[in-house]
XYZ file of N, CA and C in Angstrom:
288
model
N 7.638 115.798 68.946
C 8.909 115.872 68.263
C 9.874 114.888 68.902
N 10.678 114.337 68.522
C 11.983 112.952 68.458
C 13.021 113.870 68.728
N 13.662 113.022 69.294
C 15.302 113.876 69.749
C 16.048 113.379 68.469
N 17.496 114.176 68.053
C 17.700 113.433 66.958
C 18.618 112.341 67.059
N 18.837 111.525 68.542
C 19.279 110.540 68.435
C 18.375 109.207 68.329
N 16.736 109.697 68.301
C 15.610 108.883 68.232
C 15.131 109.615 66.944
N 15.690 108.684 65.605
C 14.618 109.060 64.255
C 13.381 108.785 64.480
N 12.364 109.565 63.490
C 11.035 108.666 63.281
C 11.428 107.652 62.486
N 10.536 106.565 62.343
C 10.420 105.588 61.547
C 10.023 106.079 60.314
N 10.775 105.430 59.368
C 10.211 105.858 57.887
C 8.720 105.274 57.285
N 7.871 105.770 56.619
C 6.486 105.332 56.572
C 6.746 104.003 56.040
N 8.216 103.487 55.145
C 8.088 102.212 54.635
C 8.312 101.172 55.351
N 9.481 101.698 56.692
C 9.216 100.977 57.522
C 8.214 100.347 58.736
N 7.719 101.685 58.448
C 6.241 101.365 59.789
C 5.040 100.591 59.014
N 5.197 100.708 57.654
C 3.990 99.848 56.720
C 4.530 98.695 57.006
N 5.385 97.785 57.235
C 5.973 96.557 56.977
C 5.879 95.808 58.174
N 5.609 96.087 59.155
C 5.269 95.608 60.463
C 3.713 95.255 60.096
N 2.974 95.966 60.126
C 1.636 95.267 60.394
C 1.692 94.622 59.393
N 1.424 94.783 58.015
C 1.591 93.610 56.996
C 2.346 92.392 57.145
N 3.325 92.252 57.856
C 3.949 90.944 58.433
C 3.249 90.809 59.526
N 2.982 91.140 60.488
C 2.095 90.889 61.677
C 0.907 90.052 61.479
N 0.295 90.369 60.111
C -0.735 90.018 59.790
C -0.560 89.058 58.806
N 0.391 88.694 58.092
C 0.657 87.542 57.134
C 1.025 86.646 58.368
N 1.897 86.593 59.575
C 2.319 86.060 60.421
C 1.029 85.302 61.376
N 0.040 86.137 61.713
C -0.704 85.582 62.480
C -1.664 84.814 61.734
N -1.622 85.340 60.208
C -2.698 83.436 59.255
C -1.990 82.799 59.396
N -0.893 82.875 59.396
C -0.087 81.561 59.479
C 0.428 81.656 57.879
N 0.463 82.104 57.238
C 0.626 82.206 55.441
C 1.941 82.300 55.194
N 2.608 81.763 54.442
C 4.448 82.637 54.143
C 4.239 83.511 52.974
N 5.368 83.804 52.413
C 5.361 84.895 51.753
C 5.466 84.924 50.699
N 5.367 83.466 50.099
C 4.949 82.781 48.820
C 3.404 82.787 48.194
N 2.797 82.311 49.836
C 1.315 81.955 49.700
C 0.569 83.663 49.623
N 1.192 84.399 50.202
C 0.938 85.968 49.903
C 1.166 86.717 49.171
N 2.007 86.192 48.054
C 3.016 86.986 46.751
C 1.909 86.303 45.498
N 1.667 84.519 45.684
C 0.718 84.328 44.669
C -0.706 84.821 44.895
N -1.407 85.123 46.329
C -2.867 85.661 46.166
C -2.682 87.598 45.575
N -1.740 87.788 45.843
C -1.639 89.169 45.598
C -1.009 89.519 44.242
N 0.013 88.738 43.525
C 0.548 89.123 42.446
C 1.780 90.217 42.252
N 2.399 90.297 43.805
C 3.648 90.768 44.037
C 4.109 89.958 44.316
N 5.368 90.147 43.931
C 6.929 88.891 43.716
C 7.225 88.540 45.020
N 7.607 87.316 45.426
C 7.866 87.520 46.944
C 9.100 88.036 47.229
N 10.242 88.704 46.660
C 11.620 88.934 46.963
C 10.701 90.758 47.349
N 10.046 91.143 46.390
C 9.446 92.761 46.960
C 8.645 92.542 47.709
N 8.064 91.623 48.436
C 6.845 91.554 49.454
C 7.524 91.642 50.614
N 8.826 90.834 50.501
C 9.832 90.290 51.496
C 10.837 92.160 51.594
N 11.089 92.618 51.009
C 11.461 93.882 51.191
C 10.449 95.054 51.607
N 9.575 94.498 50.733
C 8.330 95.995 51.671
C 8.253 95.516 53.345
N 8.093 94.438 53.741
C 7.740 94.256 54.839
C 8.687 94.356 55.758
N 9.916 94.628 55.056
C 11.583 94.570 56.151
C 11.778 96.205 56.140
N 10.777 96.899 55.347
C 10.826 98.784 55.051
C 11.889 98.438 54.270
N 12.401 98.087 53.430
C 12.928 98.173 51.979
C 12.884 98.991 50.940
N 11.608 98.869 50.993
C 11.135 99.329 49.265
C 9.956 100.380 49.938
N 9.426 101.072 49.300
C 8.064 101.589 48.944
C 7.478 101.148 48.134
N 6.385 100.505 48.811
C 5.130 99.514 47.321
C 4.229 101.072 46.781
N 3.846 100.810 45.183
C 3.035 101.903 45.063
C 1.638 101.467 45.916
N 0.811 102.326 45.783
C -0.506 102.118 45.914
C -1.191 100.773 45.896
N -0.747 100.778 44.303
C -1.498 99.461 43.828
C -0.824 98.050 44.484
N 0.574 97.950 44.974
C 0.807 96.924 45.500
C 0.338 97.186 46.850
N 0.253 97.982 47.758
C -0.324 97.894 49.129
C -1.878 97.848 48.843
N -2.800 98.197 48.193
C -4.259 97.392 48.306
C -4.239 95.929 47.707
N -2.698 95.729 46.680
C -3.311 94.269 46.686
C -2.823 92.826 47.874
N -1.905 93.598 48.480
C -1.325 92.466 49.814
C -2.371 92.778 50.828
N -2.984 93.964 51.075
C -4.302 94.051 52.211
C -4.950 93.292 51.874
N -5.414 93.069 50.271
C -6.374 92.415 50.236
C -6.157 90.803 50.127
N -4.859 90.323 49.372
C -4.470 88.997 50.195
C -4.403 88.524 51.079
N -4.445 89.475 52.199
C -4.422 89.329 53.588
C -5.338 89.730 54.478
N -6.815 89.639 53.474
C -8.469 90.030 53.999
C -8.314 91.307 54.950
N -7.317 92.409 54.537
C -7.369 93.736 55.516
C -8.169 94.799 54.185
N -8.447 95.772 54.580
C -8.739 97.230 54.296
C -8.496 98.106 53.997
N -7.736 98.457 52.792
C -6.111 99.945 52.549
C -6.540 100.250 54.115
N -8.218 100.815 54.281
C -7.548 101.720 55.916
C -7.139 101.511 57.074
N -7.366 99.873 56.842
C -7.147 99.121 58.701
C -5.554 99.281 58.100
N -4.465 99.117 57.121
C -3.547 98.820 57.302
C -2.928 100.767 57.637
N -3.323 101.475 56.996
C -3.226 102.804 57.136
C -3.062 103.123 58.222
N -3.909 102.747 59.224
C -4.622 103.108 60.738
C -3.363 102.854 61.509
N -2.944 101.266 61.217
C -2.156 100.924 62.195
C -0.891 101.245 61.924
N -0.554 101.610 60.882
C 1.172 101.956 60.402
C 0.873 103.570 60.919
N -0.209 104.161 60.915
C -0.248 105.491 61.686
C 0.229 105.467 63.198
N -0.545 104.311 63.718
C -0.586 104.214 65.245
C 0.580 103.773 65.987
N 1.642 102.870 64.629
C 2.887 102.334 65.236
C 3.694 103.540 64.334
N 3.508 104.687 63.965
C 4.678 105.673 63.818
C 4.563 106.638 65.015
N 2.980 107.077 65.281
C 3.007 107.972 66.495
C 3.809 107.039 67.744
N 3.256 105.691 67.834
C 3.438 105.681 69.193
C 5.494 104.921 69.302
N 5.639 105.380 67.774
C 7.147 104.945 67.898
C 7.610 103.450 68.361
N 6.799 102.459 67.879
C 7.012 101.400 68.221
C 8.645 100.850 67.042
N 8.729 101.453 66.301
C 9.914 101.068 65.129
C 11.172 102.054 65.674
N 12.320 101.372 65.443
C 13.510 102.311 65.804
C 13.667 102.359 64.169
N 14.816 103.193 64.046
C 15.550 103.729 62.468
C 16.177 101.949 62.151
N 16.002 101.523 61.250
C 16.157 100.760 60.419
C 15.155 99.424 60.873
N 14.035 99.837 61.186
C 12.500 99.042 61.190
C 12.531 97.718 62.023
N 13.317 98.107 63.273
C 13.605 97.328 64.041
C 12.229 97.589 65.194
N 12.275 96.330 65.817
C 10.640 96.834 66.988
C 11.468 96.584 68.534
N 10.898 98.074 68.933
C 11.714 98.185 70.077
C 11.185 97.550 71.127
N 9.931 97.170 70.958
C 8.988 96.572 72.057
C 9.873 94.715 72.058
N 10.540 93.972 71.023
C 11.092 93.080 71.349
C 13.174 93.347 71.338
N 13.329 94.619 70.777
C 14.342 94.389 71.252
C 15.341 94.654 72.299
C-alpha cells in the first residue's frame, strides 16, 4: 500500500513508459511508429505521455510495430507499477 502523498501510477501512465522506452531504443520516432501501426501520431504521442487510454486494439497494434508481445508490454507496465518507478503525472522518478 502507497501513502497518500505517494499515488500509484495510473495503468495509462505506467503503459507509456515502456512503449517509449522501446520506440526510443530502435531508434524510430513517432511518425515511423504511428505509420507501421496505424495510430495517429498526436494519440501515440499521448498514450505514451499516460494521456489517453489506447483500447486493446491500439496497444497490440504499437507492440506489434515495435516487434513486442501484448505480454512483454503487459509484464513490464506490471513491473514498473509494482516497483513504482512512475510518480502521479507519469513522471520517472529514477531520472528525476
Amino acid at each position: 500500500m502507497t501513502s497518500s502523498s505517494t499515488p500509484r501510477p495510473l495503468w495509462r501512465e505506467a503503459l507509456g513508459r515502456p512503449l517509449r522506452l522501446r520506440r526510443t531504443d530502435l531508434g524510430l520516432t513517432l511518425g515511423q511508429v504511428s505509420r507501421r501501426s496505424g495510430v495517429s501520431t498526436q494519440f501515440l504521442s499521448e498514450v505514451e505521455r499516460g494521456l489517453k487510454d489506447p483500447s486493446s486494439e491500439v496497444i497490440e497494434a504499437v507492440t506489434i510495430a515495435l516487434g513486442l508481445e501484448v505480454h512483454d508490454v503487459l509484464v513490464l507496465t506490471s513491473n514498473g507499477m509494482r516497483r513504482g518507478f512512475l510518480r502521479a503525472g507519469g513522471r520517472d522518478e529514477t531520472t528525476a
